[in-house]
PDB file of C-alpha atoms in Angstrom:
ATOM      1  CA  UNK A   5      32.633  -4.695   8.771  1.00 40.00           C
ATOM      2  CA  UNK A   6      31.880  -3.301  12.253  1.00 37.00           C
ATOM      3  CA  UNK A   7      28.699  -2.800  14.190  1.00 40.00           C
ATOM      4  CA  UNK A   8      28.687   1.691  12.702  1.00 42.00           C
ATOM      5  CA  UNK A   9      28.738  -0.383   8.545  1.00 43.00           C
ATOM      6  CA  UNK A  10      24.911  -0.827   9.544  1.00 40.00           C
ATOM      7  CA  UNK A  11      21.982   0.487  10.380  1.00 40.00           C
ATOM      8  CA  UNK A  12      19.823   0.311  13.470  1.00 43.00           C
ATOM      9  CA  UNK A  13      15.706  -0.845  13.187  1.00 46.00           C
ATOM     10  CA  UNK A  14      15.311   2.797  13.898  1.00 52.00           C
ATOM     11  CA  UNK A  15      17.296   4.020  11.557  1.00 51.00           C
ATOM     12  CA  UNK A  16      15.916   1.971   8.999  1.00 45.00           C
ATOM     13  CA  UNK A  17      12.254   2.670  10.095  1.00 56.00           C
ATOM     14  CA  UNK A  18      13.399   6.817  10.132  1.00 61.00           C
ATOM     15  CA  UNK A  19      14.566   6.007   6.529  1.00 66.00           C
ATOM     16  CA  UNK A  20      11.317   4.428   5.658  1.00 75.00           C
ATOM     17  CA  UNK A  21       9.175   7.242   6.917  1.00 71.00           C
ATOM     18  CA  UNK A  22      11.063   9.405   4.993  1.00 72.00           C
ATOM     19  CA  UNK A  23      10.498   7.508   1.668  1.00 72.00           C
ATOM     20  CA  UNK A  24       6.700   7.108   2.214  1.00 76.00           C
ATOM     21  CA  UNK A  25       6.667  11.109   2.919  1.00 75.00           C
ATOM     22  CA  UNK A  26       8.319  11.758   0.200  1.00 74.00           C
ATOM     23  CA  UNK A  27       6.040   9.171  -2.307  1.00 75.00           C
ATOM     24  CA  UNK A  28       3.040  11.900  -1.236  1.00 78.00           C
ATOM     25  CA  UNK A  29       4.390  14.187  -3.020  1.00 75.00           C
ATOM     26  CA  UNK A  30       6.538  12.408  -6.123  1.00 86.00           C
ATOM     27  CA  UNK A  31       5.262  10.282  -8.404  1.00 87.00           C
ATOM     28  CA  UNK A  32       8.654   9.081  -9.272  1.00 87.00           C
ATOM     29  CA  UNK A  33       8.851   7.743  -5.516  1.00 88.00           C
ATOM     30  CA  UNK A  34       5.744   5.820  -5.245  1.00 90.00           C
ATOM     31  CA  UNK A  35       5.196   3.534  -4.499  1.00 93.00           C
ATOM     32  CA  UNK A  36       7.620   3.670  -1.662  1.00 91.00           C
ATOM     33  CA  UNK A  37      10.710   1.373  -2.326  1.00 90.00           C
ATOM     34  CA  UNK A  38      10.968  -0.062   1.180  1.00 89.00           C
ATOM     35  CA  UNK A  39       7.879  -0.687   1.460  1.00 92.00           C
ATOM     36  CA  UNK A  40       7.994  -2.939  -1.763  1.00 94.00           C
ATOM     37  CA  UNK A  41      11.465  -4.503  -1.553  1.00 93.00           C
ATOM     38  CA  UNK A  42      10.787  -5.613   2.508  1.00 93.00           C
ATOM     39  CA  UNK A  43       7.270  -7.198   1.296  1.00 94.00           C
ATOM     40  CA  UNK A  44       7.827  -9.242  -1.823  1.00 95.00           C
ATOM     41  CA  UNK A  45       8.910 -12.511  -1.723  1.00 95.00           C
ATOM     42  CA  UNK A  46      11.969 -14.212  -2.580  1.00 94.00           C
ATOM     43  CA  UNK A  47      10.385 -14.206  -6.454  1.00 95.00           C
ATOM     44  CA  UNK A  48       9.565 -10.666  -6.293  1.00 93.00           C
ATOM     45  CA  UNK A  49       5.853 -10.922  -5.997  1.00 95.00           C
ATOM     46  CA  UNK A  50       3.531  -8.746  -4.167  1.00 96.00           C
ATOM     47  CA  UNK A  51      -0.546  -8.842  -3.787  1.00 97.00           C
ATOM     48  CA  UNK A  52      -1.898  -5.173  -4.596  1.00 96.00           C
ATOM     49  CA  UNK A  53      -5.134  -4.352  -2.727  1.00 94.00           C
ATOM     50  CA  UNK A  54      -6.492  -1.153  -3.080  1.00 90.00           C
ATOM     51  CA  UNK A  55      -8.970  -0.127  -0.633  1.00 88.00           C
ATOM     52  CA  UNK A  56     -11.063   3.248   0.421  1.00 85.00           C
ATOM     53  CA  UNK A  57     -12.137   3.396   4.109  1.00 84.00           C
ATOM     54  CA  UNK A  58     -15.665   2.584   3.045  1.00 83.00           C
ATOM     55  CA  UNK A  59     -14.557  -1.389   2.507  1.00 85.00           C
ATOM     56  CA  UNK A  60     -12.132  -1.175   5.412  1.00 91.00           C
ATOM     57  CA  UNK A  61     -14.365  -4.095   6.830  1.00 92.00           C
ATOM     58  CA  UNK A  62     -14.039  -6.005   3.865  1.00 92.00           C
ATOM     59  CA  UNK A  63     -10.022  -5.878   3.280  1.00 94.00           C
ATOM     60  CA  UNK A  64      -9.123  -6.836   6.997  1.00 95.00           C
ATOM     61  CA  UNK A  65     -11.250  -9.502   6.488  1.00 96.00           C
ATOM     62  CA  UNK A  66      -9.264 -10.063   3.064  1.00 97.00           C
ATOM     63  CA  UNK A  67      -5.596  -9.338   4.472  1.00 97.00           C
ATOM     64  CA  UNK A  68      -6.189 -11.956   7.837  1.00 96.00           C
ATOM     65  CA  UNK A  69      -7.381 -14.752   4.942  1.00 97.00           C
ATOM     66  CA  UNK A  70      -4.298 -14.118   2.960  1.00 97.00           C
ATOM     67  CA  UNK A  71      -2.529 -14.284   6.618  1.00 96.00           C
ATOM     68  CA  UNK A  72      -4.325 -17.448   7.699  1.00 97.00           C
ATOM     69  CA  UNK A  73      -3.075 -18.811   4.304  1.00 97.00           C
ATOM     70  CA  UNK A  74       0.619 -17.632   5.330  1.00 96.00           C
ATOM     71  CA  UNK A  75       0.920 -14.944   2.617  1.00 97.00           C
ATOM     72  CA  UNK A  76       2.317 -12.056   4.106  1.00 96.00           C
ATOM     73  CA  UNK A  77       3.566 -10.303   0.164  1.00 97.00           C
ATOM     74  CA  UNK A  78       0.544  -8.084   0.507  1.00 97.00           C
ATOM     75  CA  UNK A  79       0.267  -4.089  -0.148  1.00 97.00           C
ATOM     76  CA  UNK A  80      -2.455  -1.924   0.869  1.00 97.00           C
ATOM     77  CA  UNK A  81      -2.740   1.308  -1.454  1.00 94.00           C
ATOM     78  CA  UNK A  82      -5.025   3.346   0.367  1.00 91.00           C
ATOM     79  CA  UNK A  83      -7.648   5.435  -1.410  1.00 87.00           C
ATOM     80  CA  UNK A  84      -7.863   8.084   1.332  1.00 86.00           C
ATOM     81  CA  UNK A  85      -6.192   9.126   4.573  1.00 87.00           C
ATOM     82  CA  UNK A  86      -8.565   7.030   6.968  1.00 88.00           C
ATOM     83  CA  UNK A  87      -7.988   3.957   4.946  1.00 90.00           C
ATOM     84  CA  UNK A  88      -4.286   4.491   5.470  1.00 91.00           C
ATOM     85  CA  UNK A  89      -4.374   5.390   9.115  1.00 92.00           C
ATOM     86  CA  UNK A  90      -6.413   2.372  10.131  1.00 93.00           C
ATOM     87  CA  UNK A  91      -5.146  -0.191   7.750  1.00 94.00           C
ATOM     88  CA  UNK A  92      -1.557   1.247   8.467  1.00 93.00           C
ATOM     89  CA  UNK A  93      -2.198   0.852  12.394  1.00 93.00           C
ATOM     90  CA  UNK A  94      -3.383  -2.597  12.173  1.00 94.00           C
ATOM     91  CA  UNK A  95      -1.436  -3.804   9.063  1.00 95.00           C
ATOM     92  CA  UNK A  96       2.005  -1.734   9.602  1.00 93.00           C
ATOM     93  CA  UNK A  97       4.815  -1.709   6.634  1.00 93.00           C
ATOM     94  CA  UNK A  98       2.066  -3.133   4.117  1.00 95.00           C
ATOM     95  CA  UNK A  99       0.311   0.616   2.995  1.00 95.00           C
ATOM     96  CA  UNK A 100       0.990   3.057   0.860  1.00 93.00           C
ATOM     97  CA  UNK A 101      -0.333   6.179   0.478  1.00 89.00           C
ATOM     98  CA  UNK A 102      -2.137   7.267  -2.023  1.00 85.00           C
ATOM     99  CA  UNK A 103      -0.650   7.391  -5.585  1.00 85.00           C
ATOM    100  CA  UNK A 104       0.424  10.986  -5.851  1.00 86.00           C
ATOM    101  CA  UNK A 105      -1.708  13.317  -8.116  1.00 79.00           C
ATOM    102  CA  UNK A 106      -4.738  10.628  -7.461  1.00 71.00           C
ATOM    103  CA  UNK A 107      -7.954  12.484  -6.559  1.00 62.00           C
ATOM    104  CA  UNK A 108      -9.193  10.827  -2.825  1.00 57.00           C
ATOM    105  CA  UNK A 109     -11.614   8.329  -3.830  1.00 58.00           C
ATOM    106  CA  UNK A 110     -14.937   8.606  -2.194  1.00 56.00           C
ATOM    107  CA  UNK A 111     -15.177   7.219   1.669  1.00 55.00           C
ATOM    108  CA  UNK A 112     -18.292   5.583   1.220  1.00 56.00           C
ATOM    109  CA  UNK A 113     -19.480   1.926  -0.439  1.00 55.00           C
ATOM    110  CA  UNK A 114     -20.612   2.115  -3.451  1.00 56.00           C
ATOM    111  CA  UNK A 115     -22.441  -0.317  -5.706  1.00 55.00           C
ATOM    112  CA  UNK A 116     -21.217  -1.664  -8.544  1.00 53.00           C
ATOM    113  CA  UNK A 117     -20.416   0.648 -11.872  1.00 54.00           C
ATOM    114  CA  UNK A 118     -21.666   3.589  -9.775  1.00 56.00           C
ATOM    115  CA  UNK A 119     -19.612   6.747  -8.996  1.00 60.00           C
ATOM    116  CA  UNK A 120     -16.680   5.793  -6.020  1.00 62.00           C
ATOM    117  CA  UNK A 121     -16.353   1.904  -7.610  1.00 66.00           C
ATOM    118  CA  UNK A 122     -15.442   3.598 -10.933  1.00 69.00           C
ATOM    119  CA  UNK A 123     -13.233   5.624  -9.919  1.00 68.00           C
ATOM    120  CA  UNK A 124     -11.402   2.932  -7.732  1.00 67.00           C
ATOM    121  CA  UNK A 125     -11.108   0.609 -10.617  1.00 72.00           C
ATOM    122  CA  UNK A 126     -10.430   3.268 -13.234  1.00 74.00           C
ATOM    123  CA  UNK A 127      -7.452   3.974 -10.742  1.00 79.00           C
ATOM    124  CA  UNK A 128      -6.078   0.239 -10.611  1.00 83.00           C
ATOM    125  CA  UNK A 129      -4.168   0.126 -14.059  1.00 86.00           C
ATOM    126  CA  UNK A 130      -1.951   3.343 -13.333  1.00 88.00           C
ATOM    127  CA  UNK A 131      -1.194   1.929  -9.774  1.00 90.00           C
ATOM    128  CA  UNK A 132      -0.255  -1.410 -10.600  1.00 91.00           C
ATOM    129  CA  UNK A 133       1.646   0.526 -13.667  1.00 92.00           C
ATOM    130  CA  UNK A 134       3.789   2.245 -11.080  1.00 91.00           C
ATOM    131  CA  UNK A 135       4.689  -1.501  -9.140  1.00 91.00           C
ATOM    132  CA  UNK A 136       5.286  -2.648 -11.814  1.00 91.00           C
ATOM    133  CA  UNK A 137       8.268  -0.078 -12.829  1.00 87.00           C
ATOM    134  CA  UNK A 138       9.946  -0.842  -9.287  1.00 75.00           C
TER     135      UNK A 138
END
């Protein structure tokens, strides 16, 4: 094969953007595919966070333990734009968007069986549905 039989980091990270865009929009491409297949490991195993920009604090701390630890087969669904934009610009190629059709879950903390936390764990089982179809 010759150096034009494959693709350029750019190229492939052009691709990539276009899948995530796309996974905004279409259920049947989310979670992004490579996002997924360049993250799990050699047994096909990822670690699912999902996270709302009001524990933002709490899942870096989370995601640089899992680091420390040398597991890097981690994906960040973000509940809500500013979750994605910060985790994405300090954890890049580990965060999805939001799944689409998913209501923004609220940015704040909230305690435990109240409002936002319900709705973040009422969310989990279709999410890790939709990994679990990749």
């Amino acid at each position: 094969p010759s150096s034009n039989d494959y693709k350029s980091n750019n190229e492939i990270e052009n691709d990539c953007h276009v899948q995530v865009n796309q996974s905004r929009y279409d259920i049947d491409a989310w979670p992004p595919s490579c996002i997924v297949d360049n993250v799990a490991n050699d047994r096909n195993q990822v670690v699912i966070v999902t996270v709302n920009c009001g524990y933002l604090d709490m899942a870096d701390n989370y995601i640089h333990s899992l680091l420390k630890l040398n597991v890097t087969n981690f994906i960040i669904v973000a509940m809500d734009p500013v979750a994605e934009e910060v985790l994405g610009n300090l954890f890049p190629g580990h965060v999805v968007p939001v799944m689409p059709g998913q209501a923004f879950i609220s940015t704040k903390r909230s305690s435990y069986l109240m409002g936002g936390f319900k709705e973040i764990t009422s969310a989990r089982p279709t999410i890790l549905y939709h990994f679990l179809k990749k």
